[in-house]
XYZ file of N, CA and C in Angstrom:
279
model
N -19.108 7.452 -1.380
C -20.035 6.443 -1.209
C -19.229 5.351 -1.920
N -19.620 4.122 -1.332
C -19.590 2.661 -2.305
C -20.405 1.881 -2.753
N -20.393 0.652 -4.199
C -21.215 0.081 -4.679
C -20.776 -1.165 -5.030
N -21.807 -1.326 -4.714
C -21.037 -3.209 -4.798
C -21.975 -3.232 -6.565
N -20.396 -3.666 -7.519
C -20.436 -4.374 -8.568
C -20.589 -5.885 -8.936
N -20.650 -6.205 -9.291
C -20.953 -7.695 -10.252
C -19.447 -7.395 -12.053
N -18.513 -8.616 -11.195
C -18.075 -8.362 -12.130
C -18.182 -9.309 -13.863
N -18.986 -10.886 -13.334
C -19.643 -11.216 -14.733
C -20.852 -10.797 -14.323
N -21.778 -9.994 -14.501
C -23.166 -9.495 -14.058
C -23.883 -11.088 -14.361
N -24.481 -10.638 -12.920
C -25.914 -11.077 -12.519
C -26.976 -12.258 -13.528
N -27.218 -11.182 -14.105
C -28.357 -11.317 -15.084
C -27.700 -12.971 -15.982
N -26.920 -12.964 -16.418
C -26.011 -13.426 -16.727
C -25.934 -14.873 -16.139
N -25.088 -13.983 -15.483
C -24.109 -14.934 -14.178
C -25.241 -16.376 -13.427
N -25.953 -15.456 -12.774
C -26.609 -16.090 -11.748
C -25.787 -16.160 -10.435
N -24.469 -15.296 -11.020
C -23.623 -15.869 -9.761
C -23.636 -14.652 -8.488
N -24.203 -13.861 -7.584
C -23.923 -13.187 -6.402
C -23.410 -13.932 -5.488
N -21.960 -14.760 -5.211
C -20.765 -14.455 -4.694
C -20.662 -13.780 -4.752
N -19.463 -13.469 -2.865
C -18.864 -12.620 -2.449
C -16.884 -12.033 -3.952
N -17.125 -13.620 -4.816
C -15.666 -13.580 -5.286
C -16.004 -13.088 -6.669
N -17.907 -12.785 -6.830
C -17.974 -12.586 -8.120
C -18.352 -10.668 -7.770
N -17.787 -9.818 -7.292
C -17.777 -9.237 -6.857
C -17.308 -7.802 -6.768
N -17.133 -6.793 -6.800
C -15.894 -5.860 -6.563
C -16.629 -5.047 -6.325
N -15.915 -3.796 -5.099
C -16.061 -2.425 -4.727
C -15.545 -1.308 -4.407
N -16.232 -0.494 -5.849
C -16.231 0.516 -6.138
C -16.661 1.416 -5.891
N -16.499 2.785 -6.393
C -17.344 4.087 -6.380
C -17.769 4.090 -7.654
N -18.834 4.606 -7.768
C -20.300 4.835 -8.261
C -18.977 5.138 -9.564
N -18.108 6.764 -9.520
C -18.394 6.451 -10.782
C -17.309 5.531 -11.229
N -16.324 4.929 -10.816
C -15.786 3.375 -11.238
C -16.722 2.709 -11.458
N -18.097 2.419 -10.865
C -18.339 1.210 -10.912
C -19.137 1.165 -12.414
N -19.349 2.889 -12.950
C -19.848 2.752 -14.420
C -19.613 3.090 -15.374
N -17.591 3.024 -14.916
C -16.930 3.566 -16.175
C -16.547 1.490 -16.419
N -16.130 0.801 -15.373
C -16.508 -1.040 -15.522
C -17.060 -1.398 -16.223
N -19.314 -1.174 -16.431
C -20.683 -1.175 -16.472
C -19.984 -1.141 -17.912
N -19.869 0.265 -18.067
C -19.263 0.807 -19.573
C -18.314 0.429 -20.451
N -17.566 -0.856 -19.806
C -16.263 -0.983 -20.711
C -15.001 0.040 -20.977
N -15.014 0.941 -19.935
C -14.315 1.568 -19.646
C -12.899 1.724 -19.039
N -13.403 0.067 -17.984
C -12.047 -0.228 -17.046
C -12.017 -1.478 -16.987
N -10.734 -2.029 -17.173
C -11.139 -3.768 -15.817
C -9.872 -4.039 -14.866
N -10.257 -4.832 -14.449
C -9.290 -5.138 -13.521
C -8.210 -6.408 -13.816
N -7.573 -6.659 -14.728
C -7.130 -8.126 -14.469
C -6.797 -9.324 -13.013
N -6.301 -9.737 -13.522
C -5.404 -10.837 -12.245
C -4.227 -10.669 -11.641
N -2.947 -9.308 -11.833
C -2.452 -8.539 -11.015
C -3.371 -7.890 -9.685
N -5.216 -7.222 -10.286
C -5.676 -6.450 -9.594
C -5.421 -5.708 -10.140
N -4.617 -4.314 -10.946
C -3.895 -3.416 -11.029
C -5.021 -3.276 -11.893
N -5.671 -1.500 -11.395
C -6.666 -1.386 -12.691
C -6.032 -0.735 -14.509
N -7.353 -1.384 -15.534
C -6.115 -0.738 -16.845
C -7.664 -0.172 -17.177
N -7.412 1.333 -18.110
C -8.609 1.707 -17.811
C -7.927 1.430 -20.079
N -8.843 2.180 -20.178
C -9.350 1.638 -21.864
C -8.409 3.001 -22.801
N -8.566 2.389 -23.625
C -7.416 3.206 -25.084
C -8.280 4.701 -25.038
N -9.669 4.285 -25.287
C -10.926 5.275 -25.522
C -10.828 6.555 -24.672
N -10.502 6.392 -23.836
C -10.403 7.204 -22.308
C -9.226 8.464 -22.590
N -9.768 9.848 -23.244
C -9.069 10.402 -23.491
C -9.183 11.510 -21.735
N -9.399 11.727 -21.101
C -9.388 12.768 -20.347
C -8.950 13.340 -19.013
N -7.372 13.464 -20.403
C -6.052 14.399 -19.398
C -6.156 15.638 -19.026
N -7.096 16.697 -19.227
C -7.022 17.456 -18.324
C -8.497 18.112 -17.933
N -8.977 16.935 -18.152
C -10.324 16.774 -16.512
C -10.228 17.667 -15.341
N -10.778 17.788 -14.593
C -9.907 17.022 -13.368
C -10.249 16.750 -12.074
N -11.785 15.670 -12.408
C -11.300 14.015 -12.338
C -11.177 13.527 -13.611
N -10.363 12.164 -13.155
C -10.002 11.588 -14.671
C -10.259 9.744 -14.355
N -10.064 9.251 -14.827
C -10.716 8.402 -15.070
C -9.536 7.307 -15.101
N -7.953 7.899 -16.024
C -6.561 7.349 -16.594
C -5.664 7.311 -15.261
N -6.628 8.647 -13.610
C -4.967 7.977 -13.054
C -5.726 7.107 -12.052
N -6.609 6.393 -12.170
C -5.938 4.909 -12.059
C -5.967 3.922 -12.560
N -5.804 5.380 -14.190
C -4.118 3.462 -14.597
C -2.833 2.566 -13.777
N -3.475 1.227 -13.498
C -1.472 1.014 -13.006
C -1.922 0.656 -11.121
N -2.896 1.563 -11.004
C -3.043 1.036 -9.431
C -4.229 -0.201 -9.360
N -3.037 -0.614 -8.004
C -3.712 -1.213 -7.285
C -4.927 -1.371 -6.117
N -6.218 -2.452 -6.573
C -5.930 -2.089 -5.441
C -6.999 -2.869 -4.404
N -7.370 -2.229 -3.591
C -7.042 -3.049 -1.514
C -8.236 -3.990 -1.950
N -7.563 -5.536 -1.721
C -7.852 -6.641 -1.349
C -8.251 -6.505 -0.160
N -9.377 -8.112 0.461
C -10.398 -8.475 1.205
C -9.052 -8.538 1.733
N -9.143 -9.127 3.216
C -7.712 -9.819 4.443
C -8.516 -10.397 3.953
N -9.547 -11.581 3.418
C -9.563 -13.388 3.221
C -9.254 -13.226 1.688
N -8.639 -13.990 1.860
C -8.447 -14.559 0.354
C -9.326 -15.280 -0.043
N -10.401 -15.468 0.654
C -11.231 -16.361 -0.497
C -12.756 -15.090 -0.572
N -12.366 -14.204 -0.425
C -13.404 -13.158 -0.728
C -12.553 -11.703 -1.146
N -10.915 -12.338 -2.467
C -11.128 -12.161 -3.262
C -11.914 -11.594 -4.976
N -11.802 -11.413 -5.651
C -12.372 -11.466 -6.566
C -12.100 -12.022 -7.782
N -12.974 -13.350 -8.550
C -12.017 -14.141 -9.186
C -11.761 -13.774 -10.171
N -10.463 -14.351 -10.703
C -9.459 -14.019 -11.476
C -10.386 -14.533 -13.360
N -10.374 -15.836 -12.971
C -12.413 -16.410 -13.797
C -13.284 -14.966 -14.009
N -13.864 -14.788 -13.260
C -14.516 -13.595 -13.450
C -14.472 -12.465 -14.413
N -13.657 -11.947 -13.693
C -12.571 -10.529 -14.404
C -11.574 -11.380 -15.669
N -11.185 -11.509 -15.697
C -10.666 -12.713 -17.093
C -11.619 -12.479 -17.926
N -13.237 -12.836 -17.550
C -14.640 -12.802 -18.130
C -14.884 -12.056 -18.825
N -14.423 -10.879 -18.038
C -14.999 -9.140 -17.649
C -14.338 -8.913 -18.941
N -12.922 -9.506 -18.520
C -11.687 -8.099 -19.826
C -12.306 -8.671 -21.285
N -12.173 -9.871 -21.546
C -12.100 -10.801 -22.333
C -14.165 -10.674 -23.174
N -14.181 -10.206 -22.706
C -16.604 -9.910 -23.369
C -17.071 -9.156 -23.269
N -16.388 -7.890 -22.347
C -16.972 -6.254 -22.046
C -16.077 -5.500 -22.044
N -14.796 -5.096 -22.454
C -13.862 -4.338 -21.873
C -13.279 -4.243 -23.634
N -13.262 -2.193 -23.879
C -12.770 -1.562 -25.092
C -11.205 -1.532 -24.730
N -11.078 -2.438 -25.813
C -9.711 -2.151 -26.070
C -9.121 -0.721 -26.546
């Protein structure tokens, strides 16, 4: 399954454009919303240092430094501005 995830929350930005969204699995969507992962301008997932799940069968840390798949059209890429906003205002370092 895939979720459509707002990068800069719609409730704060009223931005429902493609570039303010990212397609994530339900698990990664929840991790993104709960400040456990972010995606910087290089489009590689970063996992918070508070995540300590190495001994788990399914780990968030397995996604650390993994590049996301980007759309074919650059105009549909996740907005670097929105990603930066999420990193600065939401993510737990």
